[in-house]
Amino acid sequence: DVKVTQSSRYLVKRTGEKVFLECVQDMDHENMFWYRQDPGLGLRLIYFSYDVKMKEKGDIPEGYSVSREKKERFSLILESASTNQTSMYLCASSRRGQKPEAFFGQGTRLTVV
Amino acid sequence: RKEVEQDPGPFNVPEGATVAFNCTYSNSASQSFFWYRQDCRKEPKLLMSVYSSGNEDGRFTAQLNRASQYISLLIRDSKLSDSATYLCVVNLGTGGFKTIFGAGTRLFVKA
């Protein structure tokens, strides 16, 4: 069974903290993504990676960075958490190809206080 | 203008009804198209891919109109278990690098 695992389901952090969200996939997928999902706005792409050590900005990269040192792991970093980064964060992975179905992790509900 | 636009709903329908969701996309270079389903407090999961010729999977039918940049999903004989948010998804390019999600359409099926 395919699997994308995010390190935490729920996180509460203080403003200004550095926050790490971890995502691991066991499907040997080339592509990995970080989205945030907010009511009425849907899923918005923060960053994606199409290979180890490669990263590309999505639509809303400000305030975030990412790291992909190994193929199976894609980390999202909030350098200095702010209250407007309170959201549901979803990691996904897909195989490179013409019909790239994305598989999602269960999501991390982050609250910044 | 958003790259992928959907009617947010909610759609409230009785069991057994037929319901149609529409989606438009702005980038004519879009390569592949999908419908995902997301249950409350769960992650999105693939419902079906959308092919140019149209495709059917049981009670679900998906259509693509490239000329009008329009995708649809038809659900026949709605079940209570169909209650969910339906996300229209568009992929730019063939590598799957840029996957754009619509904001989703919420469906409530009532007994």
PDB file of C-alpha atoms in Angstrom:
ATOM      1  CA  ASP A   1       0.000   0.000   0.000  1.00  0.00           C
ATOM      2  CA  VAL A   2       1.388   3.392  -0.999  1.00  0.00           C
ATOM      3  CA  LYS A   3       2.250   5.673   1.838  1.00  0.00           C
ATOM      4  CA  VAL A   4       3.073   9.312   2.484  1.00  0.00           C
ATOM      5  CA  THR A   5       3.701   9.983   6.148  1.00  0.00           C
ATOM      6  CA  GLN A   6       3.839  13.355   7.838  1.00  0.00           C
ATOM      7  CA  SER A   7       5.609  13.550  11.168  1.00  0.00           C
ATOM      8  CA  SER A   8       2.803  15.180  13.159  1.00  0.00           C
ATOM      9  CA  ARG A   9      -0.980  15.428  12.910  1.00  0.00           C
ATOM     10  CA  TYR A  10      -1.209  18.456  15.210  1.00  0.00           C
ATOM     11  CA  LEU A  11       1.368  21.057  16.210  1.00  0.00           C
ATOM     12  CA  VAL A  12       1.173  24.182  18.337  1.00  0.00           C
ATOM     13  CA  LYS A  13       4.083  26.604  18.085  1.00  0.00           C
ATOM     14  CA  ARG A  14       4.828  30.090  19.315  1.00  0.00           C
ATOM     15  CA  THR A  15       5.337  33.126  17.103  1.00  0.00           C
ATOM     16  CA  GLY A  16       8.965  33.421  16.064  1.00  0.00           C
ATOM     17  CA  GLU A  17       9.802  29.739  16.534  1.00  0.00           C
ATOM     18  CA  LYS A  18      11.523  27.782  13.789  1.00  0.00           C
ATOM     19  CA  VAL A  19       9.237  24.940  12.749  1.00  0.00           C
ATOM     20  CA  PHE A  20      10.092  21.761  10.856  1.00  0.00           C
ATOM     21  CA  LEU A  21       7.445  19.681   9.108  1.00  0.00           C
ATOM     22  CA  GLU A  22       8.695  16.336   7.859  1.00  0.00           C
ATOM     23  CA  CYS A  23       7.297  14.171   5.080  1.00  0.00           C
ATOM     24  CA  VAL A  24       8.421  10.711   3.997  1.00  0.00           C
ATOM     25  CA  GLN A  25       7.167   8.624   1.049  1.00  0.00           C
ATOM     26  CA  ASP A  26       7.895   4.976   0.375  1.00  0.00           C
ATOM     27  CA  MET A  27       6.953   4.852  -3.311  1.00  0.00           C
ATOM     28  CA  ASP A  28      10.269   5.990  -4.834  1.00  0.00           C
ATOM     29  CA  HIS A  29       8.479   9.013  -6.330  1.00  0.00           C
ATOM     30  CA  GLU A  30      10.527  11.719  -7.992  1.00  0.00           C
ATOM     31  CA  ASN A  31       8.146  14.606  -7.252  1.00  0.00           C
ATOM     32  CA  MET A  32       7.244  15.882  -3.824  1.00  0.00           C
ATOM     33  CA  PHE A  33       5.082  18.839  -2.863  1.00  0.00           C
ATOM     34  CA  TRP A  34       4.070  20.952   0.092  1.00  0.00           C
ATOM     35  CA  TYR A  35       0.646  22.593   0.088  1.00  0.00           C
ATOM     36  CA  ARG A  36      -1.305  24.547   2.621  1.00  0.00           C
ATOM     37  CA  GLN A  37      -5.073  24.352   2.734  1.00  0.00           C
ATOM     38  CA  ASP A  38      -7.255  27.129   4.086  1.00  0.00           C
ATOM     39  CA  PRO A  39     -11.058  27.429   4.015  1.00  0.00           C
ATOM     40  CA  GLY A  40     -12.281  29.023   0.798  1.00  0.00           C
ATOM     41  CA  LEU A  41      -8.794  29.088  -0.727  1.00  0.00           C
ATOM     42  CA  GLY A  42      -8.286  25.409  -1.422  1.00  0.00           C
ATOM     43  CA  LEU A  43      -4.835  23.903  -1.724  1.00  0.00           C
ATOM     44  CA  ARG A  44      -2.039  26.336  -2.492  1.00  0.00           C
ATOM     45  CA  LEU A  45       1.386  25.149  -3.551  1.00  0.00           C
ATOM     46  CA  ILE A  46       4.235  26.337  -1.331  1.00  0.00           C
ATOM     47  CA  TYR A  47       7.219  24.477  -2.800  1.00  0.00           C
ATOM     48  CA  PHE A  48       7.860  21.401  -4.873  1.00  0.00           C
ATOM     49  CA  SER A  49      10.836  19.229  -5.653  1.00  0.00           C
ATOM     50  CA  TYR A  50      11.347  17.067  -8.727  1.00  0.00           C
ATOM     51  CA  ASP A  51      14.594  15.436  -7.610  1.00  0.00           C
ATOM     52  CA  VAL A  52      16.980  15.163  -4.697  1.00  0.00           C
ATOM     53  CA  LYS A  53      18.416  18.554  -3.753  1.00  0.00           C
ATOM     54  CA  MET A  54      16.176  20.262  -6.333  1.00  0.00           C
ATOM     55  CA  LYS A  55      13.458  22.663  -5.276  1.00  0.00           C
ATOM     56  CA  GLU A  56      11.144  25.124  -6.959  1.00  0.00           C
ATOM     57  CA  LYS A  57       8.948  27.841  -5.514  1.00  0.00           C
ATOM     58  CA  GLY A  58       5.248  27.389  -5.771  1.00  0.00           C
ATOM     59  CA  ASP A  59       2.631  30.094  -5.508  1.00  0.00           C
ATOM     60  CA  ILE A  60       3.171  31.132  -1.884  1.00  0.00           C
ATOM     61  CA  PRO A  61       6.801  30.455  -0.852  1.00  0.00           C
ATOM     62  CA  GLU A  62       7.279  33.542   1.319  1.00  0.00           C
ATOM     63  CA  GLY A  63       8.159  32.652   4.889  1.00  0.00           C
ATOM     64  CA  TYR A  64       8.966  29.044   4.014  1.00  0.00           C
ATOM     65  CA  SER A  65      11.943  27.024   2.885  1.00  0.00           C
ATOM     66  CA  VAL A  66      12.387  23.356   2.033  1.00  0.00           C
ATOM     67  CA  SER A  67      15.009  20.667   2.066  1.00  0.00           C
ATOM     68  CA  ARG A  68      15.297  17.453   0.078  1.00  0.00           C
ATOM     69  CA  GLU A  69      18.502  15.641   0.957  1.00  0.00           C
ATOM     70  CA  LYS A  70      17.106  12.174   0.247  1.00  0.00           C
ATOM     71  CA  LYS A  71      14.612  11.068  -2.367  1.00  0.00           C
ATOM     72  CA  GLU A  72      12.080   9.831   0.152  1.00  0.00           C
ATOM     73  CA  ARG A  73      12.102  12.851   2.466  1.00  0.00           C
ATOM     74  CA  PHE A  74      10.899  16.419   1.899  1.00  0.00           C
ATOM     75  CA  SER A  75      10.980  18.890   4.764  1.00  0.00           C
ATOM     76  CA  LEU A  76       9.142  22.182   5.077  1.00  0.00           C
ATOM     77  CA  ILE A  77      10.704  24.833   7.310  1.00  0.00           C
ATOM     78  CA  LEU A  78       9.020  27.879   8.735  1.00  0.00           C
ATOM     79  CA  GLU A  79      11.978  30.091   9.538  1.00  0.00           C
ATOM     80  CA  SER A  80      10.086  32.287  12.010  1.00  0.00           C
ATOM     81  CA  ALA A  81       6.524  31.164  12.525  1.00  0.00           C
ATOM     82  CA  SER A  82       3.781  33.774  12.374  1.00  0.00           C
ATOM     83  CA  THR A  83       0.086  33.572  13.194  1.00  0.00           C
ATOM     84  CA  ASN A  84      -0.864  33.850   9.493  1.00  0.00           C
ATOM     85  CA  GLN A  85       0.903  30.521   8.954  1.00  0.00           C
ATOM     86  CA  THR A  86      -1.714  28.759  11.041  1.00  0.00           C
ATOM     87  CA  SER A  87      -3.115  26.269   8.543  1.00  0.00           C
ATOM     88  CA  MET A  88      -3.401  22.667   7.420  1.00  0.00           C
ATOM     89  CA  TYR A  89      -0.206  21.565   5.694  1.00  0.00           C
ATOM     90  CA  LEU A  90      -0.354  18.699   3.222  1.00  0.00           C
ATOM     91  CA  CYS A  91       2.582  16.869   1.717  1.00  0.00           C
ATOM     92  CA  ALA A  92       2.171  14.931  -1.531  1.00  0.00           C
ATOM     93  CA  SER A  93       4.291  12.875  -3.877  1.00  0.00           C
ATOM     94  CA  SER A  94       3.903  11.723  -7.456  1.00  0.00           C
ATOM     95  CA  ARG A  95       5.788   9.813 -10.082  1.00  0.00           C
ATOM     96  CA  ARG A  96       7.286  11.754 -12.963  1.00  0.00           C
ATOM     97  CA  GLY A  97       5.187  11.100 -16.052  1.00  0.00           C
ATOM     98  CA  GLN A  98       2.168  12.023 -18.110  1.00  0.00           C
ATOM     99  CA  LYS A  99      -0.523  11.034 -15.631  1.00  0.00           C
ATOM    100  CA  PRO A 100       1.052  11.861 -12.299  1.00  0.00           C
ATOM    101  CA  GLU A 101      -1.413  10.868  -9.607  1.00  0.00           C
ATOM    102  CA  ALA A 102      -0.558  12.670  -6.372  1.00  0.00           C
ATOM    103  CA  PHE A 103      -0.671  10.770  -3.089  1.00  0.00           C
ATOM    104  CA  PHE A 104      -1.122  12.807   0.055  1.00  0.00           C
ATOM    105  CA  GLY A 105      -0.044  12.506   3.624  1.00  0.00           C
ATOM    106  CA  GLN A 106      -2.657  12.809   6.361  1.00  0.00           C
ATOM    107  CA  GLY A 107      -1.882  16.485   6.923  1.00  0.00           C
ATOM    108  CA  THR A 108      -0.442  18.527   9.787  1.00  0.00           C
ATOM    109  CA  ARG A 109      -2.704  21.027  11.501  1.00  0.00           C
ATOM    110  CA  LEU A 110      -0.321  23.784  12.627  1.00  0.00           C
ATOM    111  CA  THR A 111      -1.445  26.460  15.049  1.00  0.00           C
ATOM    112  CA  VAL A 112       0.868  29.405  15.707  1.00  0.00           C
ATOM    113  CA  VAL A 113       0.040  31.320  18.870  1.00  0.00           C
TER     114      VAL A 113
ATOM    115  CA  ARG B   1      -8.243  35.157 -12.290  1.00  0.00           C
ATOM    116  CA  LYS B   2      -7.553  31.844 -10.541  1.00  0.00           C
ATOM    117  CA  GLU B   3      -5.859  29.165 -12.603  1.00  0.00           C
ATOM    118  CA  VAL B   4      -8.504  26.608 -11.707  1.00  0.00           C
ATOM    119  CA  GLU B   5     -11.997  27.743 -10.750  1.00  0.00           C
ATOM    120  CA  GLN B   6     -14.820  25.753  -9.247  1.00  0.00           C
ATOM    121  CA  ASP B   7     -18.230  26.610  -7.873  1.00  0.00           C
ATOM    122  CA  PRO B   8     -17.639  26.350  -4.110  1.00  0.00           C
ATOM    123  CA  GLY B   9     -21.184  25.184  -3.420  1.00  0.00           C
ATOM    124  CA  PRO B  10     -22.316  23.723  -1.158  1.00  0.00           C
ATOM    125  CA  PHE B  11     -24.547  21.502  -3.204  1.00  0.00           C
ATOM    126  CA  ASN B  12     -27.328  19.978  -1.110  1.00  0.00           C
ATOM    127  CA  VAL B  13     -29.047  17.087  -2.902  1.00  0.00           C
ATOM    128  CA  PRO B  14     -31.321  14.201  -1.901  1.00  0.00           C
ATOM    129  CA  GLU B  15     -30.231  10.608  -2.215  1.00  0.00           C
ATOM    130  CA  GLY B  16     -30.698   9.337  -5.739  1.00  0.00           C
ATOM    131  CA  ALA B  17     -30.216  12.728  -7.372  1.00  0.00           C
ATOM    132  CA  THR B  18     -27.861  13.456 -10.226  1.00  0.00           C
ATOM    133  CA  VAL B  19     -25.391  16.247  -9.542  1.00  0.00           C
ATOM    134  CA  ALA B  20     -22.873  17.923 -11.849  1.00  0.00           C
ATOM    135  CA  PHE B  21     -19.742  19.835 -10.941  1.00  0.00           C
ATOM    136  CA  ASN B  22     -17.983  22.167 -13.318  1.00  0.00           C
ATOM    137  CA  CYS B  23     -14.441  23.429 -13.414  1.00  0.00           C
ATOM    138  CA  THR B  24     -12.623  25.847 -15.703  1.00  0.00           C
ATOM    139  CA  TYR B  25      -8.882  26.271 -16.116  1.00  0.00           C
ATOM    140  CA  SER B  26      -6.992  29.206 -17.548  1.00  0.00           C
ATOM    141  CA  ASN B  27      -3.766  27.737 -18.889  1.00  0.00           C
ATOM    142  CA  SER B  28      -4.199  26.249 -22.351  1.00  0.00           C
ATOM    143  CA  ALA B  29      -0.908  24.366 -21.903  1.00  0.00           C
ATOM    144  CA  SER B  30      -2.492  22.155 -19.236  1.00  0.00           C
ATOM    145  CA  GLN B  31      -1.710  18.535 -19.941  1.00  0.00           C
ATOM    146  CA  SER B  32      -3.625  16.273 -17.619  1.00  0.00           C
ATOM    147  CA  PHE B  33      -6.721  16.547 -15.507  1.00  0.00           C
ATOM    148  CA  PHE B  34      -8.156  14.813 -12.473  1.00  0.00           C
ATOM    149  CA  TRP B  35     -10.939  14.839  -9.957  1.00  0.00           C
ATOM    150  CA  TYR B  36      -9.994  14.266  -6.323  1.00  0.00           C
ATOM    151  CA  ARG B  37     -12.278  13.656  -3.404  1.00  0.00           C
ATOM    152  CA  GLN B  38     -11.599  14.980   0.096  1.00  0.00           C
ATOM    153  CA  ASP B  39     -13.579  13.820   3.101  1.00  0.00           C
ATOM    154  CA  CYS B  40     -13.887  16.044   6.143  1.00  0.00           C
ATOM    155  CA  ARG B  41     -10.572  16.236   8.044  1.00  0.00           C
ATOM    156  CA  LYS B  42      -8.918  13.822   5.621  1.00  0.00           C
ATOM    157  CA  GLU B  43      -6.397  14.170   2.846  1.00  0.00           C
ATOM    158  CA  PRO B  44      -7.454  14.392  -0.824  1.00  0.00           C
ATOM    159  CA  LYS B  45      -7.535  11.138  -2.772  1.00  0.00           C
ATOM    160  CA  LEU B  46      -7.739  10.525  -6.487  1.00  0.00           C
ATOM    161  CA  LEU B  47     -11.295   9.876  -7.680  1.00  0.00           C
ATOM    162  CA  MET B  48     -10.615   9.621 -11.390  1.00  0.00           C
ATOM    163  CA  SER B  49      -8.489  10.901 -14.218  1.00  0.00           C
ATOM    164  CA  VAL B  50     -10.196  12.865 -16.974  1.00  0.00           C
ATOM    165  CA  TYR B  51      -9.606  11.886 -20.586  1.00  0.00           C
ATOM    166  CA  SER B  52     -10.385  13.861 -23.723  1.00  0.00           C
ATOM    167  CA  SER B  53     -12.845  11.209 -24.869  1.00  0.00           C
ATOM    168  CA  GLY B  54     -14.684  11.293 -21.555  1.00  0.00           C
ATOM    169  CA  ASN B  55     -14.616   8.435 -19.100  1.00  0.00           C
ATOM    170  CA  GLU B  56     -16.963   6.661 -16.773  1.00  0.00           C
ATOM    171  CA  ASP B  57     -16.427   4.758 -13.549  1.00  0.00           C
ATOM    172  CA  GLY B  58     -19.648   3.335 -12.201  1.00  0.00           C
ATOM    173  CA  ARG B  59     -21.878   6.240 -11.208  1.00  0.00           C
ATOM    174  CA  PHE B  60     -19.208   8.820 -12.012  1.00  0.00           C
ATOM    175  CA  THR B  61     -18.610  10.374 -15.423  1.00  0.00           C
ATOM    176  CA  ALA B  62     -15.863  12.876 -16.218  1.00  0.00           C
ATOM    177  CA  GLN B  63     -15.680  15.047 -19.313  1.00  0.00           C
ATOM    178  CA  LEU B  64     -13.014  17.341 -20.719  1.00  0.00           C
ATOM    179  CA  ASN B  65     -13.530  20.104 -23.259  1.00  0.00           C
ATOM    180  CA  ARG B  66     -10.115  21.438 -24.245  1.00  0.00           C
ATOM    181  CA  ALA B  67     -11.509  24.084 -26.580  1.00  0.00           C
ATOM    182  CA  SER B  68     -13.534  25.649 -23.759  1.00  0.00           C
ATOM    183  CA  GLN B  69     -10.962  24.726 -21.072  1.00  0.00           C
ATOM    184  CA  TYR B  70     -13.677  23.086 -19.057  1.00  0.00           C
ATOM    185  CA  ILE B  71     -13.909  19.898 -16.999  1.00  0.00           C
ATOM    186  CA  SER B  72     -16.993  18.320 -15.511  1.00  0.00           C
ATOM    187  CA  LEU B  73     -17.911  15.554 -13.097  1.00  0.00           C
ATOM    188  CA  LEU B  74     -21.339  13.955 -13.086  1.00  0.00           C
ATOM    189  CA  ILE B  75     -22.521  11.798 -10.192  1.00  0.00           C
ATOM    190  CA  ARG B  76     -25.624   9.714 -10.804  1.00  0.00           C
ATOM    191  CA  ASP B  77     -27.826   8.103  -8.164  1.00  0.00           C
ATOM    192  CA  SER B  78     -26.130  10.000  -5.306  1.00  0.00           C
ATOM    193  CA  LYS B  79     -25.428   8.112  -2.092  1.00  0.00           C
ATOM    194  CA  LEU B  80     -25.009   9.473   1.420  1.00  0.00           C
ATOM    195  CA  SER B  81     -21.401   8.332   1.220  1.00  0.00           C
ATOM    196  CA  ASP B  82     -20.776  10.679  -1.719  1.00  0.00           C
ATOM    197  CA  SER B  83     -20.871  13.634   0.699  1.00  0.00           C
ATOM    198  CA  ALA B  84     -17.415  15.190   0.437  1.00  0.00           C
ATOM    199  CA  THR B  85     -15.500  17.992  -1.225  1.00  0.00           C
ATOM    200  CA  TYR B  86     -14.615  17.408  -4.886  1.00  0.00           C
ATOM    201  CA  LEU B  87     -11.426  18.999  -6.137  1.00  0.00           C
ATOM    202  CA  CYS B  88     -10.679  19.720  -9.769  1.00  0.00           C
ATOM    203  CA  VAL B  89      -6.979  19.252 -10.516  1.00  0.00           C
ATOM    204  CA  VAL B  90      -4.942  20.371 -13.502  1.00  0.00           C
ATOM    205  CA  ASN B  91      -1.375  19.465 -14.361  1.00  0.00           C
ATOM    206  CA  LEU B  92       0.877  21.743 -16.359  1.00  0.00           C
ATOM    207  CA  GLY B  93       3.519  19.980 -18.397  1.00  0.00           C
ATOM    208  CA  THR B  94       4.253  16.286 -18.592  1.00  0.00           C
ATOM    209  CA  GLY B  95       6.543  15.933 -15.617  1.00  0.00           C
ATOM    210  CA  GLY B  96       3.846  16.458 -13.038  1.00  0.00           C
ATOM    211  CA  PHE B  97       5.770  19.348 -11.587  1.00  0.00           C
ATOM    212  CA  LYS B  98       3.035  21.902 -11.435  1.00  0.00           C
ATOM    213  CA  THR B  99      -0.187  20.505 -10.081  1.00  0.00           C
ATOM    214  CA  ILE B 100      -2.903  23.087  -9.532  1.00  0.00           C
ATOM    215  CA  PHE B 101      -5.881  22.333  -7.305  1.00  0.00           C
ATOM    216  CA  GLY B 102      -9.207  24.067  -7.435  1.00  0.00           C
ATOM    217  CA  ALA B 103     -10.675  25.244  -4.140  1.00  0.00           C
ATOM    218  CA  GLY B 104     -13.202  22.411  -4.230  1.00  0.00           C
ATOM    219  CA  THR B 105     -16.959  21.996  -4.355  1.00  0.00           C
ATOM    220  CA  ARG B 106     -18.694  20.778  -1.227  1.00  0.00           C
ATOM    221  CA  LEU B 107     -21.443  18.163  -1.682  1.00  0.00           C
ATOM    222  CA  PHE B 108     -23.993  17.159   0.941  1.00  0.00           C
ATOM    223  CA  VAL B 109     -26.226  14.218   0.093  1.00  0.00           C
ATOM    224  CA  LYS B 110     -29.222  13.917   2.421  1.00  0.00           C
ATOM    225  CA  ALA B 111     -31.570  11.042   3.119  1.00  0.00           C
TER     226      ALA B 111
END
